Coordinates of C-alpha atoms in Angstrom, one line a residue:
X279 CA -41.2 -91.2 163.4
X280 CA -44.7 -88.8 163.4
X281 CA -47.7 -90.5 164.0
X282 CA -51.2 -88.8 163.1
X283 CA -54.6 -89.5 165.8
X284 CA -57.8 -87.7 164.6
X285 CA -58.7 -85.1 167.3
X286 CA -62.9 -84.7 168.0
X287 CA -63.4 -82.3 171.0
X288 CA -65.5 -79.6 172.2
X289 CA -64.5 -77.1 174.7
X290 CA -66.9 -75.4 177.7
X291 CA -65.9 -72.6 179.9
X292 CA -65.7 -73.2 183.5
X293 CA -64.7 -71.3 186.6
X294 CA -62.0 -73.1 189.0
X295 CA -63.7 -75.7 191.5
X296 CA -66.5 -76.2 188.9
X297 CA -68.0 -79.7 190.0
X298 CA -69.8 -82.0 187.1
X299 CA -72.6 -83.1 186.8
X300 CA -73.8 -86.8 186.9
X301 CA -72.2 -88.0 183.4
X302 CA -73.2 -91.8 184.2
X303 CA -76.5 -90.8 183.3
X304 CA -75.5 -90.2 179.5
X305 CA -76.8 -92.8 177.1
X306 CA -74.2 -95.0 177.0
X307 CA -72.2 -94.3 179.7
X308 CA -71.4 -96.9 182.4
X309 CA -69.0 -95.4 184.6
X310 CA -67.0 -92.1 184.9
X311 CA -64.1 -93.5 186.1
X312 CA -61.1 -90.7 187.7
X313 CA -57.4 -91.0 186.2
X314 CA -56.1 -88.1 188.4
X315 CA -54.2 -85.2 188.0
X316 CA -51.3 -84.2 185.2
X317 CA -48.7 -81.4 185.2
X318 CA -48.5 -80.4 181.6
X319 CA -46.1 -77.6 180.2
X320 CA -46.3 -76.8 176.1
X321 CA -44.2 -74.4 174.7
X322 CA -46.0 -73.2 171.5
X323 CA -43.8 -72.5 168.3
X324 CA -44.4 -70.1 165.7
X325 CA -43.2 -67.8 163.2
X326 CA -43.1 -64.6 164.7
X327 CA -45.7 -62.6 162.8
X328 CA -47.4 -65.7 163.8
X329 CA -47.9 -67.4 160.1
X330 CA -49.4 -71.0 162.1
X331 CA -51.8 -69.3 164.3
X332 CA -53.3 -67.1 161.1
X333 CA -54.0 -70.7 159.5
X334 CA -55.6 -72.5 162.4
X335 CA -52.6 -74.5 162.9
X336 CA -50.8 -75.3 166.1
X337 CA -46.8 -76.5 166.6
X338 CA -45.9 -77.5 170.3
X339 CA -43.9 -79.1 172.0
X340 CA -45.2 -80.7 175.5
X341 CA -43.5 -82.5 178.5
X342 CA -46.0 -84.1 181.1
X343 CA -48.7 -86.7 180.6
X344 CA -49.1 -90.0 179.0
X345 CA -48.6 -87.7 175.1
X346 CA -45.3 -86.2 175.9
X347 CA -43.9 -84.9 172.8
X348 CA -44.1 -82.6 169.6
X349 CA -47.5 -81.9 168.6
X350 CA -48.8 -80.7 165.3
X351 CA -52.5 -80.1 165.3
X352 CA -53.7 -79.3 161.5
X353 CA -57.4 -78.3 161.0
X354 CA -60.0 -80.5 159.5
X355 CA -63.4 -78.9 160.5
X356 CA -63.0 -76.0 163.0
X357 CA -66.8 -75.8 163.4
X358 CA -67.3 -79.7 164.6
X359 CA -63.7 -79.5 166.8
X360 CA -62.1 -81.5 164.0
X361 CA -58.5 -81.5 163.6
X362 CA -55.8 -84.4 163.2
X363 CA -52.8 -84.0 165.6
X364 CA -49.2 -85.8 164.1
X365 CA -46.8 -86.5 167.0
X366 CA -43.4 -86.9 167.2
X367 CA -41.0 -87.8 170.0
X368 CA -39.2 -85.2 172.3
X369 CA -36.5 -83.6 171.1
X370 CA -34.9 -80.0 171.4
X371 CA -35.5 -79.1 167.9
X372 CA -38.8 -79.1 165.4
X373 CA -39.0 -82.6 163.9
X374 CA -38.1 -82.6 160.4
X375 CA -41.1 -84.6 159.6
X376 CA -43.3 -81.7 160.9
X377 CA -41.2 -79.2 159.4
X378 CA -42.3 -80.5 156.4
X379 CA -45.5 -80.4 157.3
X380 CA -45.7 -76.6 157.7
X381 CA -43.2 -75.4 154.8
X382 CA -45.8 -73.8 152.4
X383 CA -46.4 -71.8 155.7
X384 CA -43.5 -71.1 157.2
X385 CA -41.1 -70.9 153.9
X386 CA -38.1 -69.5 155.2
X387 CA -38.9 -67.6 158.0
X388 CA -37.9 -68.9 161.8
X389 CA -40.1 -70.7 164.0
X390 CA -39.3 -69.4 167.1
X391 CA -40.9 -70.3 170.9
X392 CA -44.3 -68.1 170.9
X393 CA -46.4 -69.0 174.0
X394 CA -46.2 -70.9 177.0
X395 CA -49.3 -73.0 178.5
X396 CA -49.1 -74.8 182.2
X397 CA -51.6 -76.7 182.5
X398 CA -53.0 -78.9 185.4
X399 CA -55.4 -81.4 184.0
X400 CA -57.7 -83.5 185.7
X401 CA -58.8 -86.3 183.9
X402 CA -62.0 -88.6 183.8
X403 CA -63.0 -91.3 181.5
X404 CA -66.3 -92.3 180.2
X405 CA -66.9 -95.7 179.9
X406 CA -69.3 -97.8 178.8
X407 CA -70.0 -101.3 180.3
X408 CA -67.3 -103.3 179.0
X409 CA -64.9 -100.8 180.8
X410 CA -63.6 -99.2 177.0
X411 CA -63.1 -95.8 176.5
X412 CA -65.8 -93.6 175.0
X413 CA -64.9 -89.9 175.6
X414 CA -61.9 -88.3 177.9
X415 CA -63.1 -85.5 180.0
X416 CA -60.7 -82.7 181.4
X417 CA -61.1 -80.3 183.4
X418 CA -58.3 -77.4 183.3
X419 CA -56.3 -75.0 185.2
X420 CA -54.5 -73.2 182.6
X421 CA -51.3 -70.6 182.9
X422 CA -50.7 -68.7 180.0
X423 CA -47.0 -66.2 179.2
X424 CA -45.5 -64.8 176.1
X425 CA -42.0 -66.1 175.8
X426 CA -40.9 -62.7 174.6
X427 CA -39.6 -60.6 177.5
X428 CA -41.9 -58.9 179.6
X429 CA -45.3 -60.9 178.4
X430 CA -48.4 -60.9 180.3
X431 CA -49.3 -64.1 182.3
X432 CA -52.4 -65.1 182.0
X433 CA -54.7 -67.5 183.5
X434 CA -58.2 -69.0 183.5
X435 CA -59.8 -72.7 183.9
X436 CA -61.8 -75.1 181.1
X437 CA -63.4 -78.2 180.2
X438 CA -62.7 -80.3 177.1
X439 CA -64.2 -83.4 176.3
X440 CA -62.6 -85.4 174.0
X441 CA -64.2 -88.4 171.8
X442 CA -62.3 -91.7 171.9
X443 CA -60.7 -93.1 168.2
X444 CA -63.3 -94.6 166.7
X445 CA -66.2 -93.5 169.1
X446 CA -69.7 -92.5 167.7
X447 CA -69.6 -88.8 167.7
X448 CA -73.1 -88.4 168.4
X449 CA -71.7 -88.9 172.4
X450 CA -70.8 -85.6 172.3
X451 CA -73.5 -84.4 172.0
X452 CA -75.2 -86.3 174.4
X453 CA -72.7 -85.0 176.8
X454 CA -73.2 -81.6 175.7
X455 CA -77.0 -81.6 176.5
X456 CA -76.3 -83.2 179.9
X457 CA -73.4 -80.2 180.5
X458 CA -76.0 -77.3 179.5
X459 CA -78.6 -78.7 181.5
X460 CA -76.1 -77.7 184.6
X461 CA -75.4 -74.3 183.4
X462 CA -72.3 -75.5 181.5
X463 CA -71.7 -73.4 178.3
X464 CA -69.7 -73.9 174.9
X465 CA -66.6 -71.7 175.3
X466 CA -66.4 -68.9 172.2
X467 CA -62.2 -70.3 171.9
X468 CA -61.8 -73.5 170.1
X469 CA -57.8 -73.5 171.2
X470 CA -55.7 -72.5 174.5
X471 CA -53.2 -71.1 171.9
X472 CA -56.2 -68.7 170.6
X473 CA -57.5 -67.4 173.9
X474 CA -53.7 -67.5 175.0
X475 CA -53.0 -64.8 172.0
X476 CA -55.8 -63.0 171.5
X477 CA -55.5 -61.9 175.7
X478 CA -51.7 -61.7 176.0
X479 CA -51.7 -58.9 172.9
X480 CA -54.7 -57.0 172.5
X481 CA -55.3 -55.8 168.9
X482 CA -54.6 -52.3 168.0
X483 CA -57.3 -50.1 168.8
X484 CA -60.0 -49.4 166.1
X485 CA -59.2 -53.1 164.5
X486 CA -62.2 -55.7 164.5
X487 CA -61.2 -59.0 165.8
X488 CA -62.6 -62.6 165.8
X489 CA -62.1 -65.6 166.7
X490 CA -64.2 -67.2 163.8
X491 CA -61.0 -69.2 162.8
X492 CA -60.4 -70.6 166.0
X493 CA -56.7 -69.5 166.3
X494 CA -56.8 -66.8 168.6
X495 CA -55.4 -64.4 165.8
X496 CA -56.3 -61.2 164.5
X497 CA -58.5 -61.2 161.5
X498 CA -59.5 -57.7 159.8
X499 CA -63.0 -57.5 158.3
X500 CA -63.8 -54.6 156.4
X501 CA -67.1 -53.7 155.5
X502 CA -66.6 -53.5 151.7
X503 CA -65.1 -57.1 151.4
X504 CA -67.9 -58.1 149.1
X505 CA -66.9 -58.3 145.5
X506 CA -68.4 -55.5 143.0
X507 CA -66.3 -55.3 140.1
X508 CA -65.1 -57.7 137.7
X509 CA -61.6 -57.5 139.3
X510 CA -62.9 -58.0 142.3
X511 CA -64.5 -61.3 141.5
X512 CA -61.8 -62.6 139.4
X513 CA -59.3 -61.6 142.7
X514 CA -61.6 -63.5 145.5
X515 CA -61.4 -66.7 142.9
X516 CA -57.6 -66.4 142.9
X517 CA -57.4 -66.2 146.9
X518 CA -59.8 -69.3 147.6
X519 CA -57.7 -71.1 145.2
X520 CA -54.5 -70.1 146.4
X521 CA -55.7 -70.8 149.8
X522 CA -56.6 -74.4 148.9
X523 CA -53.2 -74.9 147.2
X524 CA -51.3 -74.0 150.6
X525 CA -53.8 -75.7 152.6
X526 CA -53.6 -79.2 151.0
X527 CA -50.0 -79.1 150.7
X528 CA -49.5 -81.0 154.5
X529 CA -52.6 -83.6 153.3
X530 CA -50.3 -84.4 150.2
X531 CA -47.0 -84.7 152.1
X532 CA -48.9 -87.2 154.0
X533 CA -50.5 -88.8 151.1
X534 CA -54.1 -88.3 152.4
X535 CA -56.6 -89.6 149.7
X536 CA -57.6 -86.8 146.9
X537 CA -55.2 -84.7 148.2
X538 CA -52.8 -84.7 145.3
X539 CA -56.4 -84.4 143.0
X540 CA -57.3 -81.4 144.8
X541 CA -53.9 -79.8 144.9
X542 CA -53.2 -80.4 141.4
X543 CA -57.5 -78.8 140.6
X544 CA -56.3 -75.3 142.5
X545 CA -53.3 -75.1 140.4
X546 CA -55.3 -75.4 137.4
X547 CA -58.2 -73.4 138.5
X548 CA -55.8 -70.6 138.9
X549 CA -53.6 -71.0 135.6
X550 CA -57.2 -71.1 133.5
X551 CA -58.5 -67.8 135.2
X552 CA -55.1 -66.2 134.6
X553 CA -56.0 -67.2 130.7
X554 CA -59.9 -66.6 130.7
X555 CA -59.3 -63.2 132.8
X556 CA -56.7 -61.5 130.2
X557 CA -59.1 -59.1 129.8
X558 CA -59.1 -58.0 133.3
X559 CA -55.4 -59.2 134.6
X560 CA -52.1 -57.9 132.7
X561 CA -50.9 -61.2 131.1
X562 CA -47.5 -60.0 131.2
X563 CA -47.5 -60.4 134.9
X564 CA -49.3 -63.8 135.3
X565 CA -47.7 -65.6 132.3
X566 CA -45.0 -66.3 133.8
X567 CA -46.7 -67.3 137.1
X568 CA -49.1 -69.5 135.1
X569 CA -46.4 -71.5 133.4
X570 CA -45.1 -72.3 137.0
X571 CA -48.2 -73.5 138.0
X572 CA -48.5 -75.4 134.8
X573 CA -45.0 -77.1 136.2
X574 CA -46.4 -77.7 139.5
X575 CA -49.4 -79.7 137.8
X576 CA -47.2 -81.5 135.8
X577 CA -45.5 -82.9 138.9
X578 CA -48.2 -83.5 140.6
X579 CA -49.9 -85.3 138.0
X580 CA -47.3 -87.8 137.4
X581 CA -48.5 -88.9 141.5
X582 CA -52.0 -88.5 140.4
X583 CA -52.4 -90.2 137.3
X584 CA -50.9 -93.4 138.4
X585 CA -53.3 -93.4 141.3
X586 CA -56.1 -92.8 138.4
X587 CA -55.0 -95.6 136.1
X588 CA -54.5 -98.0 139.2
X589 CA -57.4 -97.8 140.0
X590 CA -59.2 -98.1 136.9
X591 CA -57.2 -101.3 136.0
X592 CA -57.7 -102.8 139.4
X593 CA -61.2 -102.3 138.4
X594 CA -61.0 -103.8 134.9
X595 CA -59.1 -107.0 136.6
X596 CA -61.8 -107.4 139.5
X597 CA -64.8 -107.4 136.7
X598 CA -63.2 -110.2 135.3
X599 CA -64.1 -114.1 136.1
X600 CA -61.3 -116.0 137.6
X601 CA -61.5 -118.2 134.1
X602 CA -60.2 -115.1 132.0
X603 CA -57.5 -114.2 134.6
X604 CA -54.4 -116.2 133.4
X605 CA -50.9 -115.7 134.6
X606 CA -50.0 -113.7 138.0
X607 CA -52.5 -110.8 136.6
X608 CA -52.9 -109.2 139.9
X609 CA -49.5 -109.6 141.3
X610 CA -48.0 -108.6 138.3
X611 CA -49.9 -105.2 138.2
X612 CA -49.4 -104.8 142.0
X613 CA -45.1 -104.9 141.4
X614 CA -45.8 -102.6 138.9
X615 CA -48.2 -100.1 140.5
X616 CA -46.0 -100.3 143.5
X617 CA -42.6 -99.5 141.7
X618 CA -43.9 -96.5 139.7
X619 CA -46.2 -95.1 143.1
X620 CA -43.0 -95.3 145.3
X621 CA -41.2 -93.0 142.4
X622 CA -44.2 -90.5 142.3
X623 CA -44.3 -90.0 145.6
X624 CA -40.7 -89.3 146.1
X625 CA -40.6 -86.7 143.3
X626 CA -43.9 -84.9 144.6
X627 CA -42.7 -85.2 148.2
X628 CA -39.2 -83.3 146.7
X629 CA -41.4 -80.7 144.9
X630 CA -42.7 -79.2 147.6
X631 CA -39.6 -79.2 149.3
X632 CA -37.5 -77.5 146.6
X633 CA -37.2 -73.5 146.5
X634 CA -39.0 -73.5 143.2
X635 CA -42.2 -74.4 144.6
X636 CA -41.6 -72.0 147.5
X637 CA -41.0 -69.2 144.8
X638 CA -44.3 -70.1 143.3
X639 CA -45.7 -69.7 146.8
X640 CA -44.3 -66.3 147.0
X641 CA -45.4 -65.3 143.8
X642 CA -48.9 -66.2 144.4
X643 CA -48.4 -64.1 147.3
X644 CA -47.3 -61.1 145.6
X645 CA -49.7 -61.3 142.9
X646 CA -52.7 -61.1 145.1
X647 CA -51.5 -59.0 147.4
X648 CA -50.7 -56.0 144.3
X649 CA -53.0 -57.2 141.3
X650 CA -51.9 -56.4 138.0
X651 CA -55.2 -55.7 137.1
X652 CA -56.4 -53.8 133.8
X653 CA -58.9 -51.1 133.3
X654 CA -61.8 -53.4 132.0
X655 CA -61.3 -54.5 135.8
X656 CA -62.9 -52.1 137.2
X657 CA -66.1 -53.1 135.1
X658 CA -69.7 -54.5 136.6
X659 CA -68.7 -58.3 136.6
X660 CA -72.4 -59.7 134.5
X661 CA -70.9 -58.8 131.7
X662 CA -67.1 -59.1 131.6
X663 CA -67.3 -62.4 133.3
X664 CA -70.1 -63.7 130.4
X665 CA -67.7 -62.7 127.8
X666 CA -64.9 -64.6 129.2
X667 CA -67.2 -67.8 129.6
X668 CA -68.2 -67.1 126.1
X669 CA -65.1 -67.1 124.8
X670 CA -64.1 -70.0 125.8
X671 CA -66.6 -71.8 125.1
X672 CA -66.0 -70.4 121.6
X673 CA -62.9 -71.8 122.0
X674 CA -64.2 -75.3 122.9
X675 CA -66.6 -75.8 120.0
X676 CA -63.7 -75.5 117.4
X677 CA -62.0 -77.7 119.4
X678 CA -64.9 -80.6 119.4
X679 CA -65.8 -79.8 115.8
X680 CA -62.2 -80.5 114.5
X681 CA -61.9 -83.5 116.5
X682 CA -65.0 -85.3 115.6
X683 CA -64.0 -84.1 111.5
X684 CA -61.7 -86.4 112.0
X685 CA -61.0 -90.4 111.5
X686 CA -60.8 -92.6 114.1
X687 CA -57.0 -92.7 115.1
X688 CA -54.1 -91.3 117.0
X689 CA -54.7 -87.7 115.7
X690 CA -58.3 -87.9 116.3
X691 CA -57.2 -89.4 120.1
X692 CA -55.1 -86.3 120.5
X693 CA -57.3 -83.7 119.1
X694 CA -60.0 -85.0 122.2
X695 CA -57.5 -84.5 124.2
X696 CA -57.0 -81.0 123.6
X697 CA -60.7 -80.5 123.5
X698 CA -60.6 -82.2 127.1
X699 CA -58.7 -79.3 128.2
X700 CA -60.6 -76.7 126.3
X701 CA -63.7 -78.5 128.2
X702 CA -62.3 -77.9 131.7
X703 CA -60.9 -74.2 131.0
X704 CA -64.6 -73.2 130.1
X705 CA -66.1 -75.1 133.0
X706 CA -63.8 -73.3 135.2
X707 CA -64.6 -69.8 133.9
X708 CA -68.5 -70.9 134.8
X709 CA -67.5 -71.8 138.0
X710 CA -65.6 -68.6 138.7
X711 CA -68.3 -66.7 137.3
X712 CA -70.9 -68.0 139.7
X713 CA -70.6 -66.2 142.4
X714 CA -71.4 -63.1 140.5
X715 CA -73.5 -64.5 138.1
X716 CA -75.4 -67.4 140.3
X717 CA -77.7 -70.1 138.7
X718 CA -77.0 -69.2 134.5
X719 CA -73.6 -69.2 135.4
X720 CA -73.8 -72.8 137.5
X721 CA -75.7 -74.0 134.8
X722 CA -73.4 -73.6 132.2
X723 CA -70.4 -75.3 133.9
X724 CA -72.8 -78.0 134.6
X725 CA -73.2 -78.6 130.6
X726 CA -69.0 -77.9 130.1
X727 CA -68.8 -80.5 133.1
X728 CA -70.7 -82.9 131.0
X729 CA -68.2 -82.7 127.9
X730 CA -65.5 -82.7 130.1
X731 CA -66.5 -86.3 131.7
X732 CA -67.0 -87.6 128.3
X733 CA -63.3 -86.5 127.2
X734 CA -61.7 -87.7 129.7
X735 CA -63.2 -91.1 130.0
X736 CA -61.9 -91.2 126.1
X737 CA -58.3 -90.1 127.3
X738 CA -58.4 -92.2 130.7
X739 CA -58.9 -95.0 128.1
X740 CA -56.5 -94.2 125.9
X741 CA -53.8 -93.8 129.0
X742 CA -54.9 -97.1 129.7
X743 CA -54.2 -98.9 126.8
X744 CA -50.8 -97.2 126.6
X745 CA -49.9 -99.2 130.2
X746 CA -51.6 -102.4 129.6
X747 CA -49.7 -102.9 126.2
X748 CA -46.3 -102.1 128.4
X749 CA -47.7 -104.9 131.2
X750 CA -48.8 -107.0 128.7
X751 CA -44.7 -107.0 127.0
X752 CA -43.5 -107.6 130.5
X753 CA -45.5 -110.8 131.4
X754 CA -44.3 -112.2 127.9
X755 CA -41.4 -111.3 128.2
X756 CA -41.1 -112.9 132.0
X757 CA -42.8 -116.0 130.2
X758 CA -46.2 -115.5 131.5
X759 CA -49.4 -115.2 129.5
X760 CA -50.1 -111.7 128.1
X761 CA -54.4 -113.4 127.1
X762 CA -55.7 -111.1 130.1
X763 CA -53.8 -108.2 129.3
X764 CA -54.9 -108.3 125.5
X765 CA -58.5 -108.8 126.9
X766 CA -58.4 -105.8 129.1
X767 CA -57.1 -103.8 126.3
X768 CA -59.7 -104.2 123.9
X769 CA -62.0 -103.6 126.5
X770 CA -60.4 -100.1 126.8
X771 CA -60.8 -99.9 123.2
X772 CA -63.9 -101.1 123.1
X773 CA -64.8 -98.1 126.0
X774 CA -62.4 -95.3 124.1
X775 CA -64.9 -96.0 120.8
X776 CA -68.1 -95.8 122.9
X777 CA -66.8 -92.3 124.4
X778 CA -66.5 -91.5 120.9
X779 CA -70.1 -92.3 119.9
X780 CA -71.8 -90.4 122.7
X781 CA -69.5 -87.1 122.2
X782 CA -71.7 -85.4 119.6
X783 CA -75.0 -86.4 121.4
X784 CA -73.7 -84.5 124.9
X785 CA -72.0 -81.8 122.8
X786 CA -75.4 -80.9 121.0
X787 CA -76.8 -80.7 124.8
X788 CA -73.9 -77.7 125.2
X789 CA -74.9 -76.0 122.2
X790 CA -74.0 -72.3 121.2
X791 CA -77.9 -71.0 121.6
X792 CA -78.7 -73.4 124.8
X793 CA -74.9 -71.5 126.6
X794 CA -75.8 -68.2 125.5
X795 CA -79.3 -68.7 126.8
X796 CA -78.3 -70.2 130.4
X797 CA -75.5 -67.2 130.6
X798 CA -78.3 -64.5 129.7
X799 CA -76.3 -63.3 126.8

């Protein structure tokens, strides 16, 4: 069973013997109290073209000190030392929980032994007066080898400092004045496994190399990385989103909160620009990779909007005075939320473990990595990138108009809908467009924003209704009262009409002369 513990260090380089400084006199700090020495030994596991170590992620398994085990340390903030670490118990194989947790990495390649680390630790803990842990610090010997035959060994000595769960990290840097003040420095590695690869296999000459990841791995940086063209814009929107799809696929797998929200955004940032961008990327190429990603949304909505409606009904019932709440309202929609999450999550968990998704991946992959683009690619971005926002906006208006020609109703109720989606297409062209187009272009999916809210507090409402008249059958049906669950529904109702109302007064806000105006068309 893998177990997760939030990870807040900062490492200093040190030379062996290095003695510490007072520590007691830290704000806060009663006592420095020694725990001794440990023999650790981690074997570090990777893909061999090293697919972990390009993403800031770290896979280890470690025999020696009070942590024995497999460790999985997955970034949260490289800059503040930020990542969460999921253990799992000894064994001679990766952990299939962990496995999971680096799939969209790994995919089908081998994770293989990469790197070996020795280290003898010396551990102190600060205390404060109560005797509780605030911060562990540990000073290490490190030996460093390649597993592969004939690597160099390495070695070289450290200090980390580690916050406590739950401590106030504003200790650190406390701690971090005191260690300056005696000549101690911030280390430029943020891992052993990044200093252990970076000085076990030198990059090829000529390539220039950071460590701005923290991972120790080689990152190219060419000078003429900044976008120019049209294409080029449209291409660094695809990356960032296909790096965020990858990147929250371990937070969804362990049901981390917005994850599935923010999974599910990426897919549909990319799917729109595929559709905005047909100017500039051969749709005969990305079609098909946009109806995949319109499958993965699919399936990850059926996780997320139960989460959504949840909560909005929790809401609705906690609003209420106890008078109005008759029958087991809240254990009733409890059962229910509970039966339908426990489903979702299965199915999204099995997603991203089936070879569909991992095609997807790979597709992505391919894409970027041999862009189908068009000649009007190769165009300035102002105006190709206007003309796509344009458009769809063009697209949206028609939408709004036809929906608000109609009567109130089921068709008018659908009609919004597909206006909703019109809304977030165009706000995602602005958004895309913002880097090359800057404040006009933030504007403008500011106002599409706006609509968008408006829609889909109409469609959230309508979503809702839909579930409370399917609770509201089951408590009758179980001889309970259905009152509350007919009051909350024409309070939905009630909100669905008011949506309704306010539409045309934030649609005349996004108006054809006020978008063409903030774009500079």
């Amino acid at each position: 069973m893998a177990e997760t513990k939030r990870e807040i260090e900062r490492k200093y380089d040190v030379t062996a013997g290095t003695e510490l400084p007072d520590l007691t006199s830290v704000t806060g700090v009663a006592d420095v109290v020694d725990r001794g020495t440990a023999e650790l030994d981690a074997v570090y596991w990777d893909t061999p073209d090293e697919r972990l170590a390009a993403a800031s992620i770290t896979l280890r398994r470690r025999t020696g000190g009070h942590d024995a085990g497999w460790h999985l340390k997955l970034p949260v903030s490289l800059a503040e030392g930020v990542r969460d670490e999921v253990r799992a118990p000894l064994s001679e194989a990766v952990p299939r929980a962990l496995l999971g947790l680096v799939r969209a990495r790994v995919r089908e390649a081998e994770l293989v032994p990469l790197l070996r680390l020795e280290t003898s630790r010396h551990v102190r803990h600060l205390v404060d007066e109560k005797g509780d842990l605030l911060a562990e610090v540990s000073l290490d010997a490190v030996r460093a080898e390649r597993c592969a035959p004939g690597g160099e060994r390495i070695g070289w000595s450290e200090l980390e400092v580690e916050l406590a769960d739950d401590g106030d990290p504003k200790l650190l840097d406390k701690v971090d004045k005191k260690l300056r003040k005696a000549g101690v420095r911030r280390s430029t590695w943020s891992s052993k496994l990044g200093r252990a690869l970076r000085t076990t296999a030198p990059p090829d000459p000529g390539t220039h190399w950071t460590d701005e990841e923290g991972t120790g791995h080689a990152v190219v940086r060419l000078d003429d990385d900044t976008p120019v063209t049209a294409g080029d814009h449209v291409l660094a929107h695809l990356r960032a989103q296909r790096d965020a799809l990858v990147s929250l696929d371990p937070a969804v797998r362990r049901d981390l909160p917005d994850s599935v929200h923010q999974m599910r955004v990426a897919t549909r940032r990319m799917r729109s620009a595929f559709k905005s961008y047909r100017k500039i990327l051969d749709r005969t190429v990305t079609d098909p990779v946009g109806e995949e990603l319109k499958w993965l949304a699919a399936e990850l909505g059926v996780d997320r909007d139960q989460e959504v409606l949840t909560e909005r009904l929790t809401g609705r019932i906690g609003a209420l005075p106890r008078t109005l709440l008759l029958g087991p309202v809240r254990g009733r929609l409890r059962i229910w939320t509970v039966a339908r999450r426990a489903g979702s999550r299965r199915r999204t968990v099995a997603v991203l473990d089936g070879k569909r998704y991992l095609a997807l991946l790979d597709s992505l992959d391919a894409l970027l990595a041999a862009p189908p683009l068009r000649s009007a690619a190769a165009a300035p971005p102002e105006k190709a990138l206007t003309t796509a926002a344009l458009k769809d906006y063009a697209r949206l208006a028609t939408r709004v108009e036809h929906a608000l020609d109609l009567p109130p109703g089921h068709e008018r109720d659908l009609a919004l809908h597909d206006a909703r989606k019109a809304a977030k297409r165009a706000r995602y062209a602005g958004e895309a467009a913002t880097p090359a187009l800057g404040k006009p272009a933030k504007r403008f999916a500011k106002r599409m924003k706006s609509v968008q809210k408006v829609l889909g507090d109409h469609q959230d409402s309508v979503v809702a209704r839909e579930a409370l008249r399917a609770l509201a059958i089951q408590a009758h049906l179980a001889g309970e009262s259905a009152f509350t669950w007919g009051l909350l529904y024409g309070q939905e109702e009630a909100a669905g009409r008011d949506r309704e109302r306010e539409l045309p007064e934030v649609w005349a806000e996004a108006s054809r002369a006020k978008v063409r105006s903030a774009l500079g068309a």
